[in-house]
PDB file of C-alpha atoms in Angstrom:
ATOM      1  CA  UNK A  26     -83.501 -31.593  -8.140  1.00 40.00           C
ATOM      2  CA  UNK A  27     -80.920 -33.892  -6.310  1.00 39.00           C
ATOM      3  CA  UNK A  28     -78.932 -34.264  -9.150  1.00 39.00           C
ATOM      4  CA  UNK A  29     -78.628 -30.384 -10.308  1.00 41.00           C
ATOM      5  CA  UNK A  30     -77.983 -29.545  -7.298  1.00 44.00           C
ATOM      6  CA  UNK A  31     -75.292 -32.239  -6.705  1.00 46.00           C
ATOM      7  CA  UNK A  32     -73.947 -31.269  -9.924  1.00 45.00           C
ATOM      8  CA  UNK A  33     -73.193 -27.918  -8.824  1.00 46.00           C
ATOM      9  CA  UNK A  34     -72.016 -29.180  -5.078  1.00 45.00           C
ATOM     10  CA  UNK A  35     -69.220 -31.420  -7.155  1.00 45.00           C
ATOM     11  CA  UNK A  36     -68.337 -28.179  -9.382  1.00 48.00           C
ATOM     12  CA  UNK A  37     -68.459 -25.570  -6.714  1.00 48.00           C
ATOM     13  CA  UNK A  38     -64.940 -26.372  -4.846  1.00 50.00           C
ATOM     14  CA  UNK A  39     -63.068 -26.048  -8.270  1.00 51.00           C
ATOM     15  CA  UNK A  40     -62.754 -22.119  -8.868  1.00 52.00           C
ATOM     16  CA  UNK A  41     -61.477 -21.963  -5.316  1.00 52.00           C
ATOM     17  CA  UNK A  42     -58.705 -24.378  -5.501  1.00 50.00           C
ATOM     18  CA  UNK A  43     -57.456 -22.653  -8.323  1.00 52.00           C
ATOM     19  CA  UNK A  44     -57.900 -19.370  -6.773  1.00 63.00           C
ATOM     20  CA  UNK A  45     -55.733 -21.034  -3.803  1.00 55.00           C
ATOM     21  CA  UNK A  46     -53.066 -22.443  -6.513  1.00 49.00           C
ATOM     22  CA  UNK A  47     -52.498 -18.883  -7.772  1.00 55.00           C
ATOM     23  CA  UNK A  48     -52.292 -17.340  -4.514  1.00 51.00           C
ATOM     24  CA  UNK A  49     -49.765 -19.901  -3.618  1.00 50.00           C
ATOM     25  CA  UNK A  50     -48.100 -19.335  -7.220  1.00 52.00           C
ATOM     26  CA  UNK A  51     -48.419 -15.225  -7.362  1.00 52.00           C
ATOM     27  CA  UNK A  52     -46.536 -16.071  -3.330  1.00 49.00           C
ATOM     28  CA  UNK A  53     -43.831 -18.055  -4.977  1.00 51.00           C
ATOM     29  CA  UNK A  54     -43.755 -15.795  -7.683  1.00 47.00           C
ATOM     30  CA  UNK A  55     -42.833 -12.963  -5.042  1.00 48.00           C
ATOM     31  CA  UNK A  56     -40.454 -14.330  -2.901  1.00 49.00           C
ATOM     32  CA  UNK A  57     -38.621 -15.473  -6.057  1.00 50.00           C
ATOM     33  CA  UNK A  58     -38.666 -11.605  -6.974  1.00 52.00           C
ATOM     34  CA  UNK A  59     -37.504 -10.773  -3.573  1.00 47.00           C
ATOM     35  CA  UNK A  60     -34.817 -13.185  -3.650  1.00 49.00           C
ATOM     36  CA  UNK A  61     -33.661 -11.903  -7.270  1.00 49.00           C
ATOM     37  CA  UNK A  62     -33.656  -8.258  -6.353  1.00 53.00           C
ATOM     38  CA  UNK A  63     -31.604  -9.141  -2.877  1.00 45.00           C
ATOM     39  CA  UNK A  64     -29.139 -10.839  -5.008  1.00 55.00           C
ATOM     40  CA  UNK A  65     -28.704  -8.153  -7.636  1.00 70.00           C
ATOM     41  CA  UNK A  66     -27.888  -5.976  -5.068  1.00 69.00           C
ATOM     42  CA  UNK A  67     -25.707  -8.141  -3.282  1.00 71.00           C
ATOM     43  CA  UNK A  68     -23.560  -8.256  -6.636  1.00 77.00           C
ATOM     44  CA  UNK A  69     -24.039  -4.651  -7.265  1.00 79.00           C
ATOM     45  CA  UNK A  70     -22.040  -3.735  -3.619  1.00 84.00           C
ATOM     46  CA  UNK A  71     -19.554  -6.463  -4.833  1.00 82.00           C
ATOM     47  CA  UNK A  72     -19.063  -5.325  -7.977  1.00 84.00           C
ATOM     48  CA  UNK A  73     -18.712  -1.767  -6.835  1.00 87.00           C
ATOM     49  CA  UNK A  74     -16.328  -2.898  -3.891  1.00 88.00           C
ATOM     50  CA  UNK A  75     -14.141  -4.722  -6.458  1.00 87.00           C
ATOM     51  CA  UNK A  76     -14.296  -1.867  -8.629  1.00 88.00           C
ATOM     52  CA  UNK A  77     -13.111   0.389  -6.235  1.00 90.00           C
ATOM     53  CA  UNK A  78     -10.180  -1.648  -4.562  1.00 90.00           C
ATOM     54  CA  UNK A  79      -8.932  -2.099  -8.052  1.00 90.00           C
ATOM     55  CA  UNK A  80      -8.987   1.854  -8.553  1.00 91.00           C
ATOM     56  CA  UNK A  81      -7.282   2.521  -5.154  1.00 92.00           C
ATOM     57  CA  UNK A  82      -4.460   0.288  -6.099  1.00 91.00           C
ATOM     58  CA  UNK A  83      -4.180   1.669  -9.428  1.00 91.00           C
ATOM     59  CA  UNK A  84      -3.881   5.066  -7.483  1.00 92.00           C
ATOM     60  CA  UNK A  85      -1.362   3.877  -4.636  1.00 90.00           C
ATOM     61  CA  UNK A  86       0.623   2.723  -8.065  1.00 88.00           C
ATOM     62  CA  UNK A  87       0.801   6.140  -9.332  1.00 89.00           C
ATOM     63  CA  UNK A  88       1.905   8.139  -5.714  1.00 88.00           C
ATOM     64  CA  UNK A  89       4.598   5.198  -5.222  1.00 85.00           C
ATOM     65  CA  UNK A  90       5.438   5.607  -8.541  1.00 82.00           C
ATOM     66  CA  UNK A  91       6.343   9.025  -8.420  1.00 83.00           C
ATOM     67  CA  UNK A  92       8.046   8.827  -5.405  1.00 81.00           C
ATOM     68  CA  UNK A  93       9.880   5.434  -3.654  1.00 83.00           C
ATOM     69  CA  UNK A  94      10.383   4.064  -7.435  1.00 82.00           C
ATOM     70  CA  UNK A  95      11.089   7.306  -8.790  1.00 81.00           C
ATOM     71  CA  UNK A  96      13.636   7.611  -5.760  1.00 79.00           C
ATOM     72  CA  UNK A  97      14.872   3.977  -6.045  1.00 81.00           C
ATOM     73  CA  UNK A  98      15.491   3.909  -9.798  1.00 81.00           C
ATOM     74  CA  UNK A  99      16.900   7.545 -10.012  1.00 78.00           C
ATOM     75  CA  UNK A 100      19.793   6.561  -7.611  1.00 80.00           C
ATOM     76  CA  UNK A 101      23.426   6.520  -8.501  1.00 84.00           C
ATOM     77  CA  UNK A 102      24.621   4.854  -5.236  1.00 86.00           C
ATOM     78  CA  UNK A 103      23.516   0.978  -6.266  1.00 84.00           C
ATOM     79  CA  UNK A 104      26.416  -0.503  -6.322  1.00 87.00           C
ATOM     80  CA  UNK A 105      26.888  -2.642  -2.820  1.00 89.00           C
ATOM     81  CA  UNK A 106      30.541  -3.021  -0.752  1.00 89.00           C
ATOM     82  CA  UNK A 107      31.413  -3.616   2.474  1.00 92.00           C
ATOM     83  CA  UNK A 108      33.290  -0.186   4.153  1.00 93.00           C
ATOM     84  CA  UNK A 109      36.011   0.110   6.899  1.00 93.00           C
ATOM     85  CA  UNK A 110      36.316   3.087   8.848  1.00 92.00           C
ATOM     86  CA  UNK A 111      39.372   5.238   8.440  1.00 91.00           C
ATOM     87  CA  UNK A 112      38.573   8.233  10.769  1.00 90.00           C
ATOM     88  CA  UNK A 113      35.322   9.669  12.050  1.00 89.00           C
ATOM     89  CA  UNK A 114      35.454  13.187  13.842  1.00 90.00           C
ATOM     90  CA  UNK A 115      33.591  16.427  15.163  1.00 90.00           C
ATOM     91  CA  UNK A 116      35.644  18.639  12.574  1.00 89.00           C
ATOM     92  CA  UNK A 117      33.176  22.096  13.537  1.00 88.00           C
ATOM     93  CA  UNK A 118      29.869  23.208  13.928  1.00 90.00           C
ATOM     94  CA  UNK A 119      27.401  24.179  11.350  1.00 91.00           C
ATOM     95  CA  UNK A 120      24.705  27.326  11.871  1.00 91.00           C
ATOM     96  CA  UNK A 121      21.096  26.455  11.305  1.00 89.00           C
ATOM     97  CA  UNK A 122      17.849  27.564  11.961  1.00 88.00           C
ATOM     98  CA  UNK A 123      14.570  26.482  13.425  1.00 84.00           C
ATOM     99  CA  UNK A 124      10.718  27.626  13.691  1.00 84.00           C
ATOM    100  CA  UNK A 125       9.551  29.238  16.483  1.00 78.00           C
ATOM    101  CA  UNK A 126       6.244  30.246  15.133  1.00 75.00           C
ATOM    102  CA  UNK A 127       4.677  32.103  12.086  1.00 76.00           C
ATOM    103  CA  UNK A 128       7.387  33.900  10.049  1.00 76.00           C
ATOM    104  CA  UNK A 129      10.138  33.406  13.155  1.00 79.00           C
ATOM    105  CA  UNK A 130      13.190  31.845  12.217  1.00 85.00           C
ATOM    106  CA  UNK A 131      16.153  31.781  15.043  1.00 86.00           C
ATOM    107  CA  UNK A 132      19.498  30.469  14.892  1.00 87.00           C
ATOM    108  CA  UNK A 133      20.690  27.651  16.106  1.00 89.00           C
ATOM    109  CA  UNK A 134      24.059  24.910  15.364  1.00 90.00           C
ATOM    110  CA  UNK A 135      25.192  21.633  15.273  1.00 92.00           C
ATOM    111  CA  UNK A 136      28.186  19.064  15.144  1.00 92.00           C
ATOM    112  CA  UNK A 137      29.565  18.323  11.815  1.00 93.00           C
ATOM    113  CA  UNK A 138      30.496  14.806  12.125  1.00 93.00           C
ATOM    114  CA  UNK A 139      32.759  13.609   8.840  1.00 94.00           C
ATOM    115  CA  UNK A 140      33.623   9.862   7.932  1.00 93.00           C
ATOM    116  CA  UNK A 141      35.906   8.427   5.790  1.00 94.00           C
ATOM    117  CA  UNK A 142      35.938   4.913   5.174  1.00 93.00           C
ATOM    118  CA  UNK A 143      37.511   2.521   2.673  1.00 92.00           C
ATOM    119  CA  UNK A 144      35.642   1.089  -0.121  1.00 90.00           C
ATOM    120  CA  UNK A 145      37.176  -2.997   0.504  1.00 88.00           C
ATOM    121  CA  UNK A 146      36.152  -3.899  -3.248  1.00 82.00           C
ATOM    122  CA  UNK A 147      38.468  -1.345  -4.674  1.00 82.00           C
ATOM    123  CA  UNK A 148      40.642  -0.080  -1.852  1.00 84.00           C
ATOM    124  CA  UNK A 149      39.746   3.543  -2.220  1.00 88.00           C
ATOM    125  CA  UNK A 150      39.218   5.983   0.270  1.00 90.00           C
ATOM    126  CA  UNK A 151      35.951   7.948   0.432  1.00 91.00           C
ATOM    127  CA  UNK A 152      33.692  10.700   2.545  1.00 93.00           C
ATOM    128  CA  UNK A 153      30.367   7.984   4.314  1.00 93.00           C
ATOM    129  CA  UNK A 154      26.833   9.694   4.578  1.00 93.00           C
ATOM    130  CA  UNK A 155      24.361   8.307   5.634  1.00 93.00           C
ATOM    131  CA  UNK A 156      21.736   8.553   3.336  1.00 91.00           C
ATOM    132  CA  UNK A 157      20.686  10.482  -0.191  1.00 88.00           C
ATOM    133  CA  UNK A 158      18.935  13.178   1.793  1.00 89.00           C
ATOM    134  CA  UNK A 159      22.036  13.975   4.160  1.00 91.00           C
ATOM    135  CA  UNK A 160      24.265  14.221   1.175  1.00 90.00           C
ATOM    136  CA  UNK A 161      21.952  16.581  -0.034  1.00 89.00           C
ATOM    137  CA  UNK A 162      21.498  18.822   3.096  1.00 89.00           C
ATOM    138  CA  UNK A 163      25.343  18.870   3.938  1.00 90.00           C
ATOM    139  CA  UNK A 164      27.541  16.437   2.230  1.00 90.00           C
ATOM    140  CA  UNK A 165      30.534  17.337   4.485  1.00 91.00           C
ATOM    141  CA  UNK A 166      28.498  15.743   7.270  1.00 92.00           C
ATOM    142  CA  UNK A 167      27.567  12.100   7.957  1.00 94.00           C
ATOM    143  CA  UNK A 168      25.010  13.106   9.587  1.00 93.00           C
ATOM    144  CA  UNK A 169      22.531  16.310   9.637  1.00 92.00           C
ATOM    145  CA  UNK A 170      20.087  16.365  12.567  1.00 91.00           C
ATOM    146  CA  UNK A 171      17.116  18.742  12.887  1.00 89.00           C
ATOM    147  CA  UNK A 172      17.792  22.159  13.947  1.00 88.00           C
ATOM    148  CA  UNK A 173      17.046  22.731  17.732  1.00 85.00           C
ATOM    149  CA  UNK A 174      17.029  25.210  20.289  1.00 86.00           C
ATOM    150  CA  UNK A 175      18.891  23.013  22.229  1.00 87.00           C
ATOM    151  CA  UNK A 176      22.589  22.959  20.960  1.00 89.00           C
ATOM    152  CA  UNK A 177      23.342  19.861  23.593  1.00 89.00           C
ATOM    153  CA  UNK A 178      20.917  17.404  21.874  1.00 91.00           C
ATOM    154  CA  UNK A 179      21.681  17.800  18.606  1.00 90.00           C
ATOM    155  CA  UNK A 180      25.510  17.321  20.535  1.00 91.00           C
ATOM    156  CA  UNK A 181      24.525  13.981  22.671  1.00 92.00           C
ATOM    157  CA  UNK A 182      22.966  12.793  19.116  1.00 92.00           C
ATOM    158  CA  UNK A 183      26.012  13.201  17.123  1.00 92.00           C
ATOM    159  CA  UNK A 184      28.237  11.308  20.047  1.00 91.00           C
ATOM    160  CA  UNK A 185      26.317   9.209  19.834  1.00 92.00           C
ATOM    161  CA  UNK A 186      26.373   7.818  16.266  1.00 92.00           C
ATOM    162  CA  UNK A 187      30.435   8.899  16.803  1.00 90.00           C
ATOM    163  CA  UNK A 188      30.811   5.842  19.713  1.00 90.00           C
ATOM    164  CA  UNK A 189      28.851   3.654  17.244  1.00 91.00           C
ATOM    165  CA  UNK A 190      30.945   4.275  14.449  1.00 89.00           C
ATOM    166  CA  UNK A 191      33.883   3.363  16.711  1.00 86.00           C
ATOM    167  CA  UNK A 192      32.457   0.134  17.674  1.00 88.00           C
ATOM    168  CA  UNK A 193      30.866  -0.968  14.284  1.00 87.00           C
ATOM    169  CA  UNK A 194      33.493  -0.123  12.045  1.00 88.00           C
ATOM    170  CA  UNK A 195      32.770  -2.652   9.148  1.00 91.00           C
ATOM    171  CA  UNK A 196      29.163  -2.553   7.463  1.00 92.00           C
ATOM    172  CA  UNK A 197      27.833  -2.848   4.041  1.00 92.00           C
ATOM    173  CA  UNK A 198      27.525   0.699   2.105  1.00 92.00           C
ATOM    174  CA  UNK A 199      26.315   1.955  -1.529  1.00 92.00           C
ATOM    175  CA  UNK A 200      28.825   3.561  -4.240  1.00 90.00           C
ATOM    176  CA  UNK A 201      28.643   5.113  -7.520  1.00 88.00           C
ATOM    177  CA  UNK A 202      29.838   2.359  -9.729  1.00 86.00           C
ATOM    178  CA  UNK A 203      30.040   5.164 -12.107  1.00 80.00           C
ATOM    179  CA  UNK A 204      32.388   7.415 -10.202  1.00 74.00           C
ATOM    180  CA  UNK A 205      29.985  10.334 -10.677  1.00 75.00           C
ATOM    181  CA  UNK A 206      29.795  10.686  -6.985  1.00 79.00           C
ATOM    182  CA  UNK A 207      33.266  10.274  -4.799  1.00 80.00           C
ATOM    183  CA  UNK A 208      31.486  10.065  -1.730  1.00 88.00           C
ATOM    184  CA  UNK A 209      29.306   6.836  -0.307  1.00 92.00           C
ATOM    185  CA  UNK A 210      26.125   6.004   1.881  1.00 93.00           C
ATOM    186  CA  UNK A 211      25.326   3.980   4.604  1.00 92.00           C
ATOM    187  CA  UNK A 212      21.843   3.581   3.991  1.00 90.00           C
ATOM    188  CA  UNK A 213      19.844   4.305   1.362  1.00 88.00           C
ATOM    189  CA  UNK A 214      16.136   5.725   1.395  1.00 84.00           C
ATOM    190  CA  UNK A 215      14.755   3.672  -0.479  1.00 82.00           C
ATOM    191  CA  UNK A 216      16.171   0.500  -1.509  1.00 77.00           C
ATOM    192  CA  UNK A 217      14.780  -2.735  -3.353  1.00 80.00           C
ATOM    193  CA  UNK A 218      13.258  -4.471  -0.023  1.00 81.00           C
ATOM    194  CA  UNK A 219      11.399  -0.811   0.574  1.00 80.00           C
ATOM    195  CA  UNK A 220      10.563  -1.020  -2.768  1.00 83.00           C
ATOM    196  CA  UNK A 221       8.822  -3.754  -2.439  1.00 85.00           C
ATOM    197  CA  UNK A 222       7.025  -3.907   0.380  1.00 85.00           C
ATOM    198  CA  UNK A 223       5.797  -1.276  -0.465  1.00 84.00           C
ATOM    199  CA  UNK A 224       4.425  -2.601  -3.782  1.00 87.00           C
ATOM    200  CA  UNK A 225       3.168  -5.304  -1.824  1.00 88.00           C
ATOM    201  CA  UNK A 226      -0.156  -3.937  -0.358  1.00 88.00           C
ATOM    202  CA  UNK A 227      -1.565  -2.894  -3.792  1.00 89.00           C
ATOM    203  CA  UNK A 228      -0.829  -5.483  -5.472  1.00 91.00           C
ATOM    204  CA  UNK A 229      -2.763  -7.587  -2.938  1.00 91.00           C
ATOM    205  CA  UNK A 230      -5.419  -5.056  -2.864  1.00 90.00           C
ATOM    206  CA  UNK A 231      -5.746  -4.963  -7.301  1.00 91.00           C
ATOM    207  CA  UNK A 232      -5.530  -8.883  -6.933  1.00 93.00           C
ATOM    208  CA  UNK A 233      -8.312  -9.140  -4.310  1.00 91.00           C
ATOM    209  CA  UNK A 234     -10.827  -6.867  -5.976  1.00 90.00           C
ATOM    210  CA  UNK A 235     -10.118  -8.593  -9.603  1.00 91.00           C
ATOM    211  CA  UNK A 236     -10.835 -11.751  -7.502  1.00 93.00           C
ATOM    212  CA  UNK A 237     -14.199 -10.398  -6.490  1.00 90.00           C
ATOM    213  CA  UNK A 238     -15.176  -9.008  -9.591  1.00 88.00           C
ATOM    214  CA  UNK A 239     -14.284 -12.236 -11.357  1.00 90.00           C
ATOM    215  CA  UNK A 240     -16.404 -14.650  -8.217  1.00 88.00           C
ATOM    216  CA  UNK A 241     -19.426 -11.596  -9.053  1.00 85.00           C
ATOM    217  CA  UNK A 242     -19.302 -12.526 -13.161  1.00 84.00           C
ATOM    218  CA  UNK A 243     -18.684 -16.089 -12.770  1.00 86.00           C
ATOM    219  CA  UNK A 244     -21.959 -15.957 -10.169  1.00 82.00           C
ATOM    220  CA  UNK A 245     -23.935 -14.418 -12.728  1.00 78.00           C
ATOM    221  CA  UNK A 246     -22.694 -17.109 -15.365  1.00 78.00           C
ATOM    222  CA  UNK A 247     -23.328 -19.496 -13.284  1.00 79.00           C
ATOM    223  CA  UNK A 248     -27.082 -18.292 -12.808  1.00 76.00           C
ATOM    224  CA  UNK A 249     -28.271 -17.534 -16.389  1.00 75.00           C
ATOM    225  CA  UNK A 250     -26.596 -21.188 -17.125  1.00 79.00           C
ATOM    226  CA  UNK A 251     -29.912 -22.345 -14.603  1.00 76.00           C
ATOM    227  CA  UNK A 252     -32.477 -20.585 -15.924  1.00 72.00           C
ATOM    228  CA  UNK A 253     -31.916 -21.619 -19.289  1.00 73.00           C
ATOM    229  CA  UNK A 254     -31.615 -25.163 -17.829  1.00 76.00           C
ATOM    230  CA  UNK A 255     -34.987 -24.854 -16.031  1.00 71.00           C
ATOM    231  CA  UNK A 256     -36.727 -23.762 -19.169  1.00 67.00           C
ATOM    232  CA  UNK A 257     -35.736 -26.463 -20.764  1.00 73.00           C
ATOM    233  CA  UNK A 258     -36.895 -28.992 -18.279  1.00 67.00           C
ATOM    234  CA  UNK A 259     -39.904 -27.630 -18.769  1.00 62.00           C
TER     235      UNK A 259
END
């Protein structure tokens, strides 16, 4: 009688230590789940972060493409000189008109100020603007301001650049090496510096979110490499 029931004393604690090593295992089991699942989505918001810096760039590519390149390449004025100024003067004023609410237009003026400088690599003579989009608005002017109410601003503006001109009289400027165009620019709207800057941002942008999609992959690698390495150990 001892004996049985010593027999089944000695037996009795074994079902519950293995029902205490799968609790601890199904435990393990779970927080290894938990951990997996936390980490997949972790990579999933990388992936899609890197994904969609990459895209924006690839976006900011096109609109700067189509406009600051476009600009920049479709320029005649790149060839670079130093100019002199010849003669700078208020020659007349020019009629314009401004906004002054839905569908009302009223009339307004401005000075026309007109520069001629010398082109010092080849002697010439030519009219200065001061950028693509003045030559465009009025290239008999160096200088087109915005239409105001207010003819004495748009006046004190144009003195102004006049009494520069007269104390800065030699300054790099931009020709037609081609001759297509006699006059020249001071400035021009966008040149290669603008250029690029402004290429600058997305490329950082494309590189960064390549970066992260690359770290996300190489993660991944990285982990698969482990578990193939733990099965073998055991």
């Amino acid at each position: 009688m001892f004996l049985w029931t010593g027999s089944r004393t000695a037996q009795g604690p074994g079902p519950e230590r293995r029902t205490i090593y799968q609790k601890i295992r199904e435990h393990d089991l779970l927080d290894k789940r938990k951990t997996v699942t936390a980490l997949r989505a972790g990579e999933d918001r990388a992936m899609l972060l890197g994904i969609s810096m990459m895209g924006f760039s690839v976006m900011t590519y096109f609109l700067l493409g189509i406009t600051v390149v476009r600009s920049y390449t479709e320029s005649i004025w790149t060839g670079e000189s130093n100019c002199t100024v010849l003669n700078s003067s208020i020659v007349a004023d020019v009629n314009c008109s401004y906004s002054c609410g839905s569908d009302c237009w009223k009339g307004s003026r401005y000075p026309c100020l007109q520069v001629f400088v010398m082109l010092n690599s080849s002697g010439k003579a030519a009219r200065l603007s001061h950028n693509e989009e003045m030559q465009e608005l009025n290239p008999e002017c160096f200088f087109v301001p915005k239409c105001r109410k207010d003819y004495s601003v748009a006046q004190t503006i144009i003195r102004n650049i006049s009494e520069r001109l007269k104390v800065h009289q030699h300054f790099p400027c931009y020709y037609d090496p081609g001759e297509g165009q006699a006059s020249v620019l001071l400035t021009r709207l966008h040149g290669r510096r603008a250029v690029l800057l402004s290429l600058l941002w997305p490329s950082c942008t494309l590189l960064g979110g390549a970066l992260i999609v690359a770290l996300v992959k190489l993660t991944q690698h990285l982990s698969i490499l482990c578990e193939h390495i733990n099965k073998i150990k055991r």
